mmCIF file of C-alpha atoms in Angstrom:
data_model
loop_
_atom_site.group_PDB
_atom_site.id
_atom_site.type_symbol
_atom_site.label_atom_id
_atom_site.label_comp_id
_atom_site.label_asym_id
_atom_site.label_seq_id
_atom_site.Cartn_x
_atom_site.Cartn_y
_atom_site.Cartn_z
ATOM 1 C CA MET A 638 -2.162 -3.054 -0.822
ATOM 2 C CA SER A 639 -8.146 8.842 1.251
ATOM 3 C CA SER A 640 -10.225 11.012 3.526
ATOM 4 C CA ALA A 641 -9.126 14.561 4.861
ATOM 5 C CA SER A 642 -5.939 13.305 3.595
ATOM 6 C CA SER A 643 -6.370 9.760 4.325
ATOM 7 C CA THR A 644 -4.874 6.646 3.065
ATOM 8 C CA LEU A 645 -7.161 5.339 0.287
ATOM 9 C CA LEU A 646 -10.097 7.196 1.552
ATOM 10 C CA PRO A 647 -11.468 10.468 0.214
ATOM 11 C CA SER A 648 -11.155 13.792 2.021
ATOM 12 C CA ALA A 649 -13.757 14.816 4.557
ATOM 13 C CA SER A 650 -12.789 18.605 4.478
ATOM 14 C CA PRO A 651 -12.562 21.150 1.727
ATOM 15 C CA ALA A 652 -9.697 20.993 -0.569
ATOM 16 C CA PRO A 653 -7.988 24.051 0.957
ATOM 17 C CA SER A 654 -7.406 22.144 4.215
ATOM 18 C CA ARG A 655 -5.528 19.361 2.803
ATOM 19 C CA ILE A 656 -1.928 18.716 3.891
ATOM 20 C CA ALA A 657 0.189 18.870 0.533
ATOM 21 C CA GLU A 658 3.075 16.549 2.098
ATOM 22 C CA VAL A 659 0.573 13.886 3.115
ATOM 23 C CA ASP A 660 -1.097 13.867 -0.391
ATOM 24 C CA GLY A 661 2.660 13.541 -1.842
ATOM 25 C CA LEU A 662 3.514 10.722 0.486
ATOM 26 C CA ARG A 663 0.491 8.989 -0.377
ATOM 27 C CA GLY A 664 1.122 9.434 -3.964
ATOM 28 C CA PHE A 665 4.714 8.122 -3.643
ATOM 29 C CA ALA A 666 3.468 5.167 -1.868
ATOM 30 C CA LEU A 667 1.426 4.201 -4.827
ATOM 31 C CA LEU A 668 4.665 3.738 -6.933
ATOM 32 C CA GLY A 669 5.911 1.128 -4.389
ATOM 33 C CA ILE A 670 2.572 -0.686 -4.367
ATOM 34 C CA LEU A 671 2.532 -0.689 -8.133
ATOM 35 C CA VAL A 672 6.062 -2.004 -8.414
ATOM 36 C CA VAL A 673 5.452 -5.051 -6.190
ATOM 37 C CA ASN A 674 1.843 -5.830 -7.592
ATOM 38 C CA SER A 675 3.026 -5.684 -11.036
ATOM 39 C CA ALA A 676 5.786 -8.235 -10.262
ATOM 40 C CA ALA A 677 3.175 -10.467 -8.585
ATOM 41 C CA PHE A 678 0.815 -10.080 -11.773
ATOM 42 C CA ALA A 679 3.898 -10.800 -14.210
ATOM 43 C CA SER A 680 5.208 -13.700 -12.611
ATOM 44 C CA PRO A 681 3.282 -16.674 -10.922
ATOM 45 C CA TYR A 682 6.549 -17.567 -9.213
ATOM 46 C CA PHE A 683 6.380 -14.300 -7.101
ATOM 47 C CA GLY A 684 6.097 -15.169 -3.387
ATOM 48 C CA SER A 685 6.817 -18.913 -3.808
ATOM 49 C CA GLY A 686 10.273 -18.633 -2.443
ATOM 50 C CA LEU A 687 11.894 -19.595 -5.900
ATOM 51 C CA PRO A 688 12.928 -17.337 -8.768
ATOM 52 C CA ASP A 689 11.257 -17.798 -12.058
ATOM 53 C CA PRO A 690 13.415 -20.423 -14.182
ATOM 54 C CA ALA A 691 12.137 -18.914 -17.278
ATOM 55 C CA PHE A 692 14.099 -15.705 -16.465
ATOM 56 C CA SER A 693 17.463 -16.502 -14.855
ATOM 57 C CA ALA A 694 19.787 -14.455 -16.782
ATOM 58 C CA PRO A 695 21.882 -11.962 -14.751
ATOM 59 C CA LEU A 696 19.993 -8.960 -15.756
ATOM 60 C CA ASP A 697 16.670 -10.549 -14.587
ATOM 61 C CA SER A 698 18.172 -11.605 -11.263
ATOM 62 C CA ALA A 699 19.619 -8.113 -10.675
ATOM 63 C CA VAL A 700 16.233 -6.477 -11.522
ATOM 64 C CA ARG A 701 14.545 -8.804 -9.110
ATOM 65 C CA PHE A 702 17.191 -8.234 -6.461
ATOM 66 C CA LEU A 703 16.843 -4.443 -6.705
ATOM 67 C CA SER A 704 12.860 -4.643 -6.592
ATOM 68 C CA THR A 705 12.861 -7.083 -3.509
ATOM 69 C CA THR A 706 15.560 -4.904 -1.711
ATOM 70 C CA LEU A 707 13.979 -1.651 -2.249
ATOM 71 C CA PHE A 708 10.172 -2.133 -2.596
ATOM 72 C CA GLU A 709 8.618 -5.371 -1.173
ATOM 73 C CA SER A 710 7.330 -4.987 2.255
ATOM 74 C CA LYS A 711 7.753 -1.309 2.410
ATOM 75 C CA PHE A 712 5.084 0.529 0.840
ATOM 76 C CA TYR A 713 1.990 -0.833 2.437
ATOM 77 C CA LEU A 714 3.519 0.057 5.722
ATOM 78 C CA LEU A 715 3.641 3.919 4.265
ATOM 79 C CA PHE A 716 0.065 3.654 3.324
ATOM 80 C CA SER A 717 -0.823 2.231 6.623
ATOM 81 C CA PHE A 718 0.919 4.822 8.527
ATOM 82 C CA LEU A 719 -0.898 7.201 6.463
ATOM 83 C CA PHE A 720 -4.271 5.750 7.288
ATOM 84 C CA GLY A 721 -3.614 6.022 10.979
ATOM 85 C CA TYR A 722 -2.364 9.845 10.644
ATOM 86 C CA SER A 723 -5.577 10.628 8.589
ATOM 87 C CA PHE A 724 -7.713 9.010 11.188
ATOM 88 C CA THR A 725 -6.815 11.946 13.499
ATOM 89 C CA LEU A 726 -7.559 14.508 10.638
ATOM 90 C CA GLN A 727 -11.020 12.804 10.508
ATOM 91 C CA LEU A 728 -11.579 13.183 14.137
ATOM 92 C CA ALA A 729 -10.523 16.676 14.133
ATOM 93 C CA SER A 730 -12.875 17.535 11.170
ATOM 94 C CA ALA A 731 -15.831 15.959 12.874
ATOM 95 C CA ARG A 732 -15.058 18.001 15.873
ATOM 96 C CA ARG A 733 -14.842 21.240 13.996
ATOM 97 C CA ALA A 734 -18.128 20.508 12.213
ATOM 98 C CA ALA A 735 -19.847 19.145 15.660
ATOM 99 C CA ARG A 736 -20.860 15.820 14.239
ATOM 100 C CA PRO A 737 -20.344 12.248 15.356
ATOM 101 C CA HIS A 738 -17.222 10.736 13.707
ATOM 102 C CA HIS A 739 -17.716 7.091 14.497
ATOM 103 C CA PRO A 740 -20.901 6.217 12.630
ATOM 104 C CA ALA A 741 -19.435 7.714 9.547
ATOM 105 C CA PHE A 742 -16.085 6.090 9.994
ATOM 106 C CA LEU A 743 -17.855 2.705 10.254
ATOM 107 C CA ARG A 744 -19.751 3.289 7.022
ATOM 108 C CA ARG A 745 -16.476 4.315 5.438
ATOM 109 C CA LEU A 746 -14.966 1.030 6.552
ATOM 110 C CA THR A 747 -18.069 -1.090 5.495
ATOM 111 C CA LEU A 748 -17.814 0.155 1.872
ATOM 112 C CA LEU A 749 -13.944 -0.135 1.755
ATOM 113 C CA LEU A 750 -14.510 -3.611 2.949
ATOM 114 C CA ALA A 751 -17.173 -4.216 0.160
ATOM 115 C CA LEU A 752 -14.632 -2.600 -2.537
ATOM 116 C CA GLY A 753 -11.790 -4.656 -1.192
ATOM 117 C CA ILE A 754 -13.574 -8.002 -1.644
ATOM 118 C CA ALA A 755 -14.732 -6.988 -5.105
ATOM 119 C CA HIS A 756 -11.073 -5.872 -5.976
ATOM 120 C CA ALA A 757 -9.835 -9.243 -4.665
ATOM 121 C CA CYS A 758 -12.272 -11.314 -6.582
ATOM 122 C CA LEU A 759 -12.342 -9.436 -9.853
ATOM 123 C CA LEU A 760 -8.839 -8.115 -10.201
ATOM 124 C CA TYR A 761 -6.241 -9.000 -7.512
ATOM 125 C CA PRO A 762 -6.430 -11.618 -4.661
ATOM 126 C CA GLY A 763 -3.477 -9.748 -2.649
ATOM 127 C CA ASP A 764 -6.009 -6.827 -2.114
ATOM 128 C CA ILE A 765 -5.104 -4.599 1.025
ATOM 129 C CA LEU A 766 -8.433 -2.701 1.290
ATOM 130 C CA THR A 767 -10.181 -5.513 3.302
ATOM 131 C CA ILE A 768 -7.303 -5.675 5.691
ATOM 132 C CA TYR A 769 -7.454 -1.899 6.215
ATOM 133 C CA ALA A 770 -11.312 -2.088 6.665
ATOM 134 C CA LEU A 771 -11.065 -4.861 9.302
ATOM 135 C CA MET A 772 -7.856 -3.509 11.230
ATOM 136 C CA GLY A 773 -9.434 -0.087 10.971
ATOM 137 C CA LEU A 774 -12.158 -0.969 13.332
ATOM 138 C CA LEU A 775 -9.580 -1.297 16.067
ATOM 139 C CA LEU A 776 -8.713 2.346 15.743
ATOM 140 C CA ILE A 777 -11.863 3.339 17.412
ATOM 141 C CA PRO A 778 -10.861 1.925 20.938
ATOM 142 C CA LEU A 779 -7.100 2.839 20.368
ATOM 143 C CA GLN A 780 -7.857 6.424 19.732
ATOM 144 C CA ARG A 781 -7.630 7.331 23.356
ATOM 145 C CA LEU A 782 -4.031 6.271 23.659
ATOM 146 C CA SER A 783 -1.329 8.833 24.415
ATOM 147 C CA PRO A 784 1.217 9.026 21.645
ATOM 148 C CA ARG A 785 3.850 7.485 23.807
ATOM 149 C CA ARG A 786 1.581 4.627 24.351
ATOM 150 C CA CYS A 787 0.697 4.180 20.480
ATOM 151 C CA LEU A 788 4.526 4.308 20.026
ATOM 152 C CA LEU A 789 5.408 1.816 22.601
ATOM 153 C CA LEU A 790 2.547 -0.655 21.479
ATOM 154 C CA ALA A 791 3.500 -0.284 17.860
ATOM 155 C CA VAL A 792 6.940 -1.359 18.588
ATOM 156 C CA LEU A 793 5.899 -4.092 20.748
ATOM 157 C CA LEU A 794 3.708 -5.356 17.929
ATOM 158 C CA ILE A 795 6.255 -5.134 15.300
ATOM 159 C CA THR A 796 9.014 -6.993 17.449
ATOM 160 C CA ALA A 797 6.681 -9.596 18.703
ATOM 161 C CA LEU A 798 5.523 -10.401 15.173
ATOM 162 C CA SER A 799 8.912 -10.464 13.879
ATOM 163 C CA THR A 800 10.268 -12.537 16.602
ATOM 164 C CA ALA A 801 7.415 -15.032 16.259
ATOM 165 C CA VAL A 802 7.994 -15.422 12.391
ATOM 166 C CA ALA A 803 11.847 -15.959 13.057
ATOM 167 C CA GLY A 804 11.046 -18.290 15.741
ATOM 168 C CA LEU A 805 8.950 -20.418 13.478
ATOM 169 C CA GLY A 806 12.053 -20.391 11.098
ATOM 170 C CA VAL A 807 14.255 -21.696 14.002
ATOM 171 C CA LEU A 808 11.727 -24.522 14.414
ATOM 172 C CA ASP A 809 11.526 -25.420 10.785
ATOM 173 C CA HIS A 810 15.225 -25.382 10.797
ATOM 174 C CA TRP A 811 15.696 -27.745 13.643
ATOM 175 C CA ALA A 812 12.881 -30.039 12.551
ATOM 176 C CA GLY A 813 14.804 -30.065 8.928
ATOM 177 C CA THR A 814 11.789 -28.858 7.002
ATOM 178 C CA PRO A 815 12.615 -29.282 3.357
ATOM 179 C CA PRO A 816 13.128 -26.297 1.082
ATOM 180 C CA THR A 817 10.204 -25.282 -1.348
ATOM 181 C CA ASP A 818 9.322 -28.029 -3.616
ATOM 182 C CA ALA A 819 10.200 -27.034 -7.241
ATOM 183 C CA VAL A 820 7.955 -29.517 -8.946
ATOM 184 C CA GLU A 821 5.036 -28.695 -6.687
ATOM 185 C CA THR A 822 5.510 -24.973 -7.303
ATOM 186 C CA ALA A 823 5.835 -25.605 -11.012
ATOM 187 C CA ASP A 824 2.282 -27.449 -10.866
ATOM 188 C CA ALA A 825 0.955 -24.256 -9.129
ATOM 189 C CA VAL A 826 2.339 -21.932 -11.751
ATOM 190 C CA ALA A 827 1.053 -24.081 -14.447
ATOM 191 C CA ASN A 828 -2.391 -23.922 -12.793
ATOM 192 C CA THR A 829 -2.376 -20.133 -12.867
ATOM 193 C CA LEU A 830 -1.220 -19.776 -16.275
ATOM 194 C CA THR A 831 -3.981 -22.125 -17.375
ATOM 195 C CA HIS A 832 -6.631 -20.049 -15.518
ATOM 196 C CA TYR A 833 -5.226 -16.820 -17.238
ATOM 197 C CA ARG A 834 -5.064 -18.119 -20.593
ATOM 198 C CA GLU A 835 -8.690 -19.593 -20.635
ATOM 199 C CA GLY A 836 -10.209 -15.960 -20.444
ATOM 200 C CA LEU A 837 -12.167 -13.696 -18.162
ATOM 201 C CA LEU A 838 -14.435 -16.007 -16.409
ATOM 202 C CA SER A 839 -11.695 -18.566 -15.680
ATOM 203 C CA THR A 840 -9.495 -15.600 -14.281
ATOM 204 C CA ILE A 841 -12.291 -14.611 -12.101
ATOM 205 C CA ARG A 842 -12.925 -17.928 -10.833
ATOM 206 C CA PHE A 843 -9.272 -18.234 -10.102
ATOM 207 C CA ASN A 844 -8.953 -15.057 -8.066
ATOM 208 C CA VAL A 845 -12.126 -16.034 -5.880
ATOM 209 C CA GLU A 846 -10.646 -19.339 -5.140
ATOM 210 C CA GLU A 847 -6.945 -17.886 -4.244
ATOM 211 C CA TRP A 848 -8.512 -15.101 -2.066
ATOM 212 C CA SER A 849 -11.282 -17.064 -0.200
ATOM 213 C CA GLU A 850 -9.329 -20.184 0.111
ATOM 214 C CA SER A 851 -6.189 -18.889 1.608
ATOM 215 C CA VAL A 852 -4.897 -15.340 0.684
ATOM 216 C CA TRP A 853 -7.156 -13.322 2.644
ATOM 217 C CA LEU A 854 -6.460 -15.067 5.843
ATOM 218 C CA PHE A 855 -2.660 -14.991 5.305
ATOM 219 C CA LEU A 856 -2.907 -11.328 4.735
ATOM 220 C CA LEU A 857 -5.075 -10.968 7.713
ATOM 221 C CA LEU A 858 -2.676 -12.862 10.064
ATOM 222 C CA TYR A 859 0.400 -11.661 8.710
ATOM 223 C CA GLN A 860 0.045 -8.156 6.979
ATOM 224 C CA GLY A 861 -2.867 -7.144 9.398
ATOM 225 C CA PRO A 862 -0.847 -6.697 12.566
ATOM 226 C CA HIS A 863 2.013 -4.926 10.736
ATOM 227 C CA ALA A 864 -0.597 -2.596 9.307
ATOM 228 C CA LEU A 865 -1.908 -1.963 12.687
ATOM 229 C CA ALA A 866 1.296 -1.364 14.211
ATOM 230 C CA MET A 867 1.811 1.501 11.492
ATOM 231 C CA PHE A 868 -1.911 2.750 12.220
ATOM 232 C CA LEU A 869 -0.685 3.348 15.570
ATOM 233 C CA LEU A 870 2.447 5.170 14.543
ATOM 234 C CA GLY A 871 0.316 7.373 12.280
ATOM 235 C CA LEU A 872 -2.086 7.879 15.124
ATOM 236 C CA ALA A 873 0.744 9.162 17.304
ATOM 237 C CA ALA A 874 2.249 11.408 14.443
ATOM 238 C CA GLY A 875 -1.359 12.834 13.766
ATOM 239 C CA GLN A 876 -1.927 13.508 17.526
ATOM 240 C CA LYS A 877 1.370 15.558 17.494
ATOM 241 C CA GLY A 878 0.624 17.015 14.006
ATOM 242 C CA LEU A 879 3.954 16.083 12.864
ATOM 243 C CA LEU A 880 3.141 16.494 9.122
ATOM 244 C CA GLU A 881 1.600 19.836 9.547
ATOM 245 C CA SER A 882 3.592 22.686 7.819
ATOM 246 C CA GLY A 883 6.807 23.448 9.406
ATOM 247 C CA THR A 884 6.219 21.075 12.401
ATOM 248 C CA LEU A 885 8.969 18.426 11.685
ATOM 249 C CA PRO A 886 12.399 20.292 11.154
ATOM 250 C CA ASP A 887 14.684 19.162 8.179
ATOM 251 C CA ARG A 888 17.418 18.149 10.781
ATOM 252 C CA ILE A 889 14.911 15.599 12.237
ATOM 253 C CA LEU A 890 14.347 14.239 8.629
ATOM 254 C CA TRP A 891 18.050 14.060 7.717
ATOM 255 C CA ARG A 892 18.701 12.028 11.108
ATOM 256 C CA ALA A 893 15.988 9.635 10.099
ATOM 257 C CA VAL A 894 17.517 9.058 6.765
ATOM 258 C CA ILE A 895 21.065 8.611 8.208
ATOM 259 C CA THR A 896 20.142 6.388 11.096
ATOM 260 C CA CYS A 897 17.281 4.274 9.494
ATOM 261 C CA GLY A 898 18.494 4.000 6.130
ATOM 262 C CA PRO A 899 21.317 1.408 6.648
ATOM 263 C CA VAL A 900 19.076 -0.748 9.085
ATOM 264 C CA GLY A 901 16.311 -0.869 6.461
ATOM 265 C CA LEU A 902 18.697 -1.435 3.613
ATOM 266 C CA ALA A 903 20.328 -4.411 5.343
ATOM 267 C CA GLY A 904 17.102 -5.939 5.967
ATOM 268 C CA GLY A 905 16.011 -5.589 2.344
ATOM 269 C CA LEU A 906 19.218 -6.866 1.117
ATOM 270 C CA ALA A 907 18.849 -10.030 3.353
ATOM 271 C CA LEU A 908 15.424 -10.673 1.963
ATOM 272 C CA ALA A 909 16.600 -10.176 -1.666
ATOM 273 C CA LEU A 910 19.568 -12.642 -1.151
ATOM 274 C CA ALA A 911 17.275 -15.156 0.241
ATOM 275 C CA GLY A 912 15.031 -14.926 -2.875
ATOM 276 C CA GLU A 913 17.926 -15.494 -5.117
ATOM 277 C CA LEU A 914 19.828 -18.052 -3.156
ATOM 278 C CA THR A 915 16.715 -19.843 -2.025
ATOM 279 C CA PRO A 916 17.984 -21.257 1.424
ATOM 280 C CA GLY A 917 16.194 -24.033 3.225
ATOM 281 C CA ALA A 918 12.631 -23.060 4.583
ATOM 282 C CA GLY A 919 13.913 -22.497 8.062
ATOM 283 C CA LEU A 920 16.543 -20.175 7.111
ATOM 284 C CA GLY A 921 14.415 -18.279 4.683
ATOM 285 C CA THR A 922 11.566 -17.844 7.103
ATOM 286 C CA ILE A 923 14.250 -16.600 9.808
ATOM 287 C CA ILE A 924 15.350 -13.969 7.390
ATOM 288 C CA THR A 925 11.717 -12.852 6.691
ATOM 289 C CA GLY A 926 11.377 -12.375 10.260
ATOM 290 C CA LEU A 927 14.523 -10.047 10.471
ATOM 291 C CA THR A 928 13.275 -8.472 7.478
ATOM 292 C CA ASP A 929 9.810 -7.641 9.082
ATOM 293 C CA LEU A 930 11.864 -6.119 11.888
ATOM 294 C CA THR A 931 13.915 -3.629 9.745
ATOM 295 C CA ALA A 932 11.174 -2.782 7.117
ATOM 296 C CA PRO A 933 9.599 0.009 8.985
ATOM 297 C CA SER A 934 13.223 1.795 9.148
ATOM 298 C CA LEU A 935 13.488 1.782 5.232
ATOM 299 C CA THR A 936 9.851 3.062 5.133
ATOM 300 C CA ALA A 937 10.682 5.918 7.360
ATOM 301 C CA THR A 938 13.871 6.511 5.259
ATOM 302 C CA TYR A 939 11.793 6.794 2.134
ATOM 303 C CA ALA A 940 9.386 9.229 3.927
ATOM 304 C CA ALA A 941 11.778 11.484 5.349
ATOM 305 C CA GLY A 942 13.726 11.646 2.189
ATOM 306 C CA LEU A 943 10.490 12.353 0.172
ATOM 307 C CA LEU A 944 9.633 15.312 2.498
ATOM 308 C CA LEU A 945 13.065 16.828 2.142
ATOM 309 C CA LEU A 946 12.721 16.514 -1.600
ATOM 310 C CA LEU A 947 9.164 17.960 -1.488
ATOM 311 C CA ARG A 948 10.503 20.866 0.424
ATOM 312 C CA ARG A 949 13.295 21.501 -1.597
ATOM 313 C CA PHE A 950 11.141 21.645 -4.742
ATOM 314 C CA PRO A 951 7.542 22.398 -3.401
ATOM 315 C CA GLY A 952 6.222 23.698 -6.846
ATOM 316 C CA GLY A 953 7.873 21.050 -9.044
ATOM 317 C CA TRP A 954 6.216 18.744 -11.552
ATOM 318 C CA LEU A 955 7.234 15.603 -9.315
ATOM 319 C CA ALA A 956 5.526 17.329 -6.088
ATOM 320 C CA ARG A 957 2.481 18.395 -8.011
ATOM 321 C CA GLY A 958 2.087 15.273 -9.693
ATOM 322 C CA MET A 959 2.467 13.000 -6.512
ATOM 323 C CA ALA A 960 0.128 15.201 -4.417
ATOM 324 C CA ALA A 961 -2.556 14.829 -7.293
ATOM 325 C CA ALA A 962 -2.140 11.220 -7.337
ATOM 326 C CA GLY A 963 -2.262 11.044 -3.603
ATOM 327 C CA ARG A 964 -5.578 12.953 -3.669
ATOM 328 C CA MET A 965 -6.919 10.288 -5.692
ATOM 329 C CA ALA A 966 -5.218 7.242 -4.105
ATOM 330 C CA LEU A 967 -8.277 4.823 -4.056
ATOM 331 C CA SER A 968 -8.974 5.458 -7.555
ATOM 332 C CA ASN A 969 -5.334 5.028 -8.746
ATOM 333 C CA TYR A 970 -4.893 1.830 -6.728
ATOM 334 C CA LEU A 971 -7.901 0.272 -8.286
ATOM 335 C CA THR A 972 -6.787 1.496 -11.882
ATOM 336 C CA GLN A 973 -3.486 0.151 -11.299
ATOM 337 C CA SER A 974 -5.032 -3.331 -10.669
ATOM 338 C CA ALA A 975 -7.416 -2.880 -13.713
ATOM 339 C CA ILE A 976 -4.543 -2.106 -16.007
ATOM 340 C CA CYS A 977 -2.465 -5.313 -14.724
ATOM 341 C CA SER A 978 -5.315 -7.387 -15.216
ATOM 342 C CA LEU A 979 -5.650 -6.319 -18.853
ATOM 343 C CA VAL A 980 -1.945 -6.913 -19.610
ATOM 344 C CA PHE A 981 -1.115 -10.018 -17.582
ATOM 345 C CA THR A 982 -4.412 -12.048 -17.079
ATOM 346 C CA GLY A 983 -7.264 -13.401 -19.042
ATOM 347 C CA TYR A 984 -8.825 -9.893 -18.891
ATOM 348 C CA GLY A 985 -6.698 -9.124 -21.787
ATOM 349 C CA LEU A 986 -3.506 -10.150 -23.056
ATOM 350 C CA ALA A 987 -2.530 -12.726 -20.566
ATOM 351 C CA LEU A 988 1.178 -11.995 -20.605
ATOM 352 C CA SER A 989 1.730 -13.432 -16.879
ATOM 353 C CA GLY A 990 4.898 -15.609 -17.086
ATOM 354 C CA SER A 991 5.957 -14.368 -20.447
ATOM 355 C CA VAL A 992 7.668 -10.972 -19.609
ATOM 356 C CA SER A 993 10.986 -10.386 -17.949
ATOM 357 C CA PRO A 994 11.466 -8.541 -14.430
ATOM 358 C CA LEU A 995 12.935 -5.548 -16.338
ATOM 359 C CA PHE A 996 9.992 -5.209 -18.744
ATOM 360 C CA THR A 997 7.767 -5.527 -15.527
ATOM 361 C CA LEU A 998 9.647 -2.799 -13.721
ATOM 362 C CA LEU A 999 9.711 -0.343 -16.744
ATOM 363 C CA PHE A 1000 5.925 -1.104 -17.258
ATOM 364 C CA ALA A 1001 5.218 -0.287 -13.623
ATOM 365 C CA PHE A 1002 7.093 3.156 -13.882
ATOM 366 C CA ALA A 1003 5.491 4.058 -17.162
ATOM 367 C CA VAL A 1004 1.806 3.331 -15.641
ATOM 368 C CA TYR A 1005 2.707 5.296 -12.631
ATOM 369 C CA GLY A 1006 4.068 8.241 -14.707
ATOM 370 C CA GLY A 1007 0.740 8.195 -16.545
ATOM 371 C CA GLN A 1008 -1.426 8.327 -13.503
ATOM 372 C CA LEU A 1009 0.552 11.204 -12.136
ATOM 373 C CA ALA A 1010 -0.284 13.180 -15.387
ATOM 374 C CA VAL A 1011 -3.925 11.854 -15.696
ATOM 375 C CA SER A 1012 -4.401 12.798 -11.809
ATOM 376 C CA ARG A 1013 -3.434 16.419 -12.494
ATOM 377 C CA LEU A 1014 -5.469 16.573 -15.355
ATOM 378 C CA TRP A 1015 -8.391 15.336 -13.569
ATOM 379 C CA LEU A 1016 -8.110 17.497 -10.766
ATOM 380 C CA ARG A 1017 -8.158 20.583 -13.099
ATOM 381 C CA PHE A 1018 -11.842 19.585 -13.476
ATOM 382 C CA TYR A 1019 -13.104 17.878 -10.534
ATOM 383 C CA GLN A 1020 -12.205 18.165 -6.608
ATOM 384 C CA GLN A 1021 -11.935 14.299 -6.263
ATOM 385 C CA GLY A 1022 -11.468 10.957 -7.918
ATOM 386 C CA PRO A 1023 -14.518 8.930 -8.911
ATOM 387 C CA ALA A 1024 -13.682 6.320 -6.213
ATOM 388 C CA GLU A 1025 -13.098 8.951 -3.682
ATOM 389 C CA CYS A 1026 -16.375 10.630 -4.605
ATOM 390 C CA LEU A 1027 -18.396 7.235 -4.043
ATOM 391 C CA LEU A 1028 -16.742 6.559 -0.842
ATOM 392 C CA ARG A 1029 -17.328 9.926 0.599
ATOM 393 C CA ALA A 1030 -21.022 9.945 -0.410
ATOM 394 C CA PHE A 1031 -21.543 6.522 1.243
ATOM 395 C CA THR A 1032 -19.479 7.809 4.354
ATOM 396 C CA HIS A 1033 -21.729 10.816 4.628
ATOM 397 C CA TRP A 1034 -24.995 9.038 3.470
ATOM 398 C CA GLN A 1035 -25.350 11.256 0.798
ATOM 399 C CA ALA A 1036 -26.061 10.874 -3.044
ATOM 400 C CA PRO A 1037 -22.988 10.506 -5.028
ATOM 401 C CA ARG A 1038 -22.135 13.928 -6.624
ATOM 402 C CA LEU A 1039 -18.654 14.519 -8.229
ATOM 403 C CA PRO A 1040 -17.948 17.996 -7.268
ATOM 404 C CA ARG A 1041 -16.470 20.203 -10.257
ATOM 405 C CA VAL A 1042 -13.551 22.728 -9.774
ATOM 406 C CA THR A 1043 -14.799 26.370 -9.317
ATOM 407 C CA ARG A 1044 -13.053 28.620 -11.537
ATOM 408 C CA HIS A 1045 -13.388 32.406 -11.153
ATOM 409 C CA ALA A 1046 -13.353 34.874 -13.758
ATOM 410 C CA PRO A 1047 -10.404 37.415 -13.599
ATOM 411 C CA GLY A 1048 -11.482 40.437 -11.494
ATOM 412 C CA GLY A 1049 -14.744 38.502 -10.555
#
């Protein structure tokens, strides 16, 4: 689902003030988002509760199992955390410039909402930008909370939501709710593939219907509160400046990896097992609720592990590539959907339902590697990505202007 180091909003401060670790984390989150979204594009069975019967070989099951365990419901949480963290950077930037922050932030959210709606209708109904735009409004009244209260409220939100989902599963189990209907799911899959194979206009019509009739509401009610909880954790971390250089000691990061990793991995494994074994509707929902509770732990593990890696190899190609991709997060996010649409839908090859989970995973990594390289190349000439430029211009109510990198002659 970049601004002065913001998630999917452009920088409000000059490039030298950027925080490399924040950009690197955001660039890393793009990989997880792409892996999950590619799977959704590639298989109409994604999210149905049933594995794709066309790809039931042991290798297919193993790849799906790995992807679900390590990627699903983890990386939009990292993006959300960075969104909240970046909000504090935007506030600080506005204070330094002695300008009001909230009007600019509201304009930013307005254009983010418009981009999200266009993205959902034209490319990918599972868009997360609209959710960020709507839930981001709550950051304005919540900004006065202390870090301790932000942390407490975030924990309460995650716990309450997870308990509610698991509770619905218990009720379904007691009521004997039948498992996912394979015939009904197959009909829905056939309808999706028909729209994709009829071409561009049919694909757009399908996206509009999917998003407007059900997807946006599901994302708002389900992912929205989880995103808000991570906004709050990012807000607390930003108030403490935890991602400033040297603020967060390596021993704390190692402790996060060691303590959070097993908890988050256990939840991911449970979700993957449920996806392959297809338990009854009630049990599947209970597992989803428990996974929601543990997903932030695996997200924290990834973030801590990547920070340790970036600190170990600060000038390596991976660190530079991820930081460059993170500086262009919005442009890269939209580009990912455009590429997937060209490959899997009626925009181009319409390969949805025709490729294996392994092909899809390798495809995602190939696209991501290309984005790292292209982002580094682009930023050699320009200070921002094209989408970041547009969003920054609207935020500050200026004409769009893509600033070039200034190069000084030797001795000049």
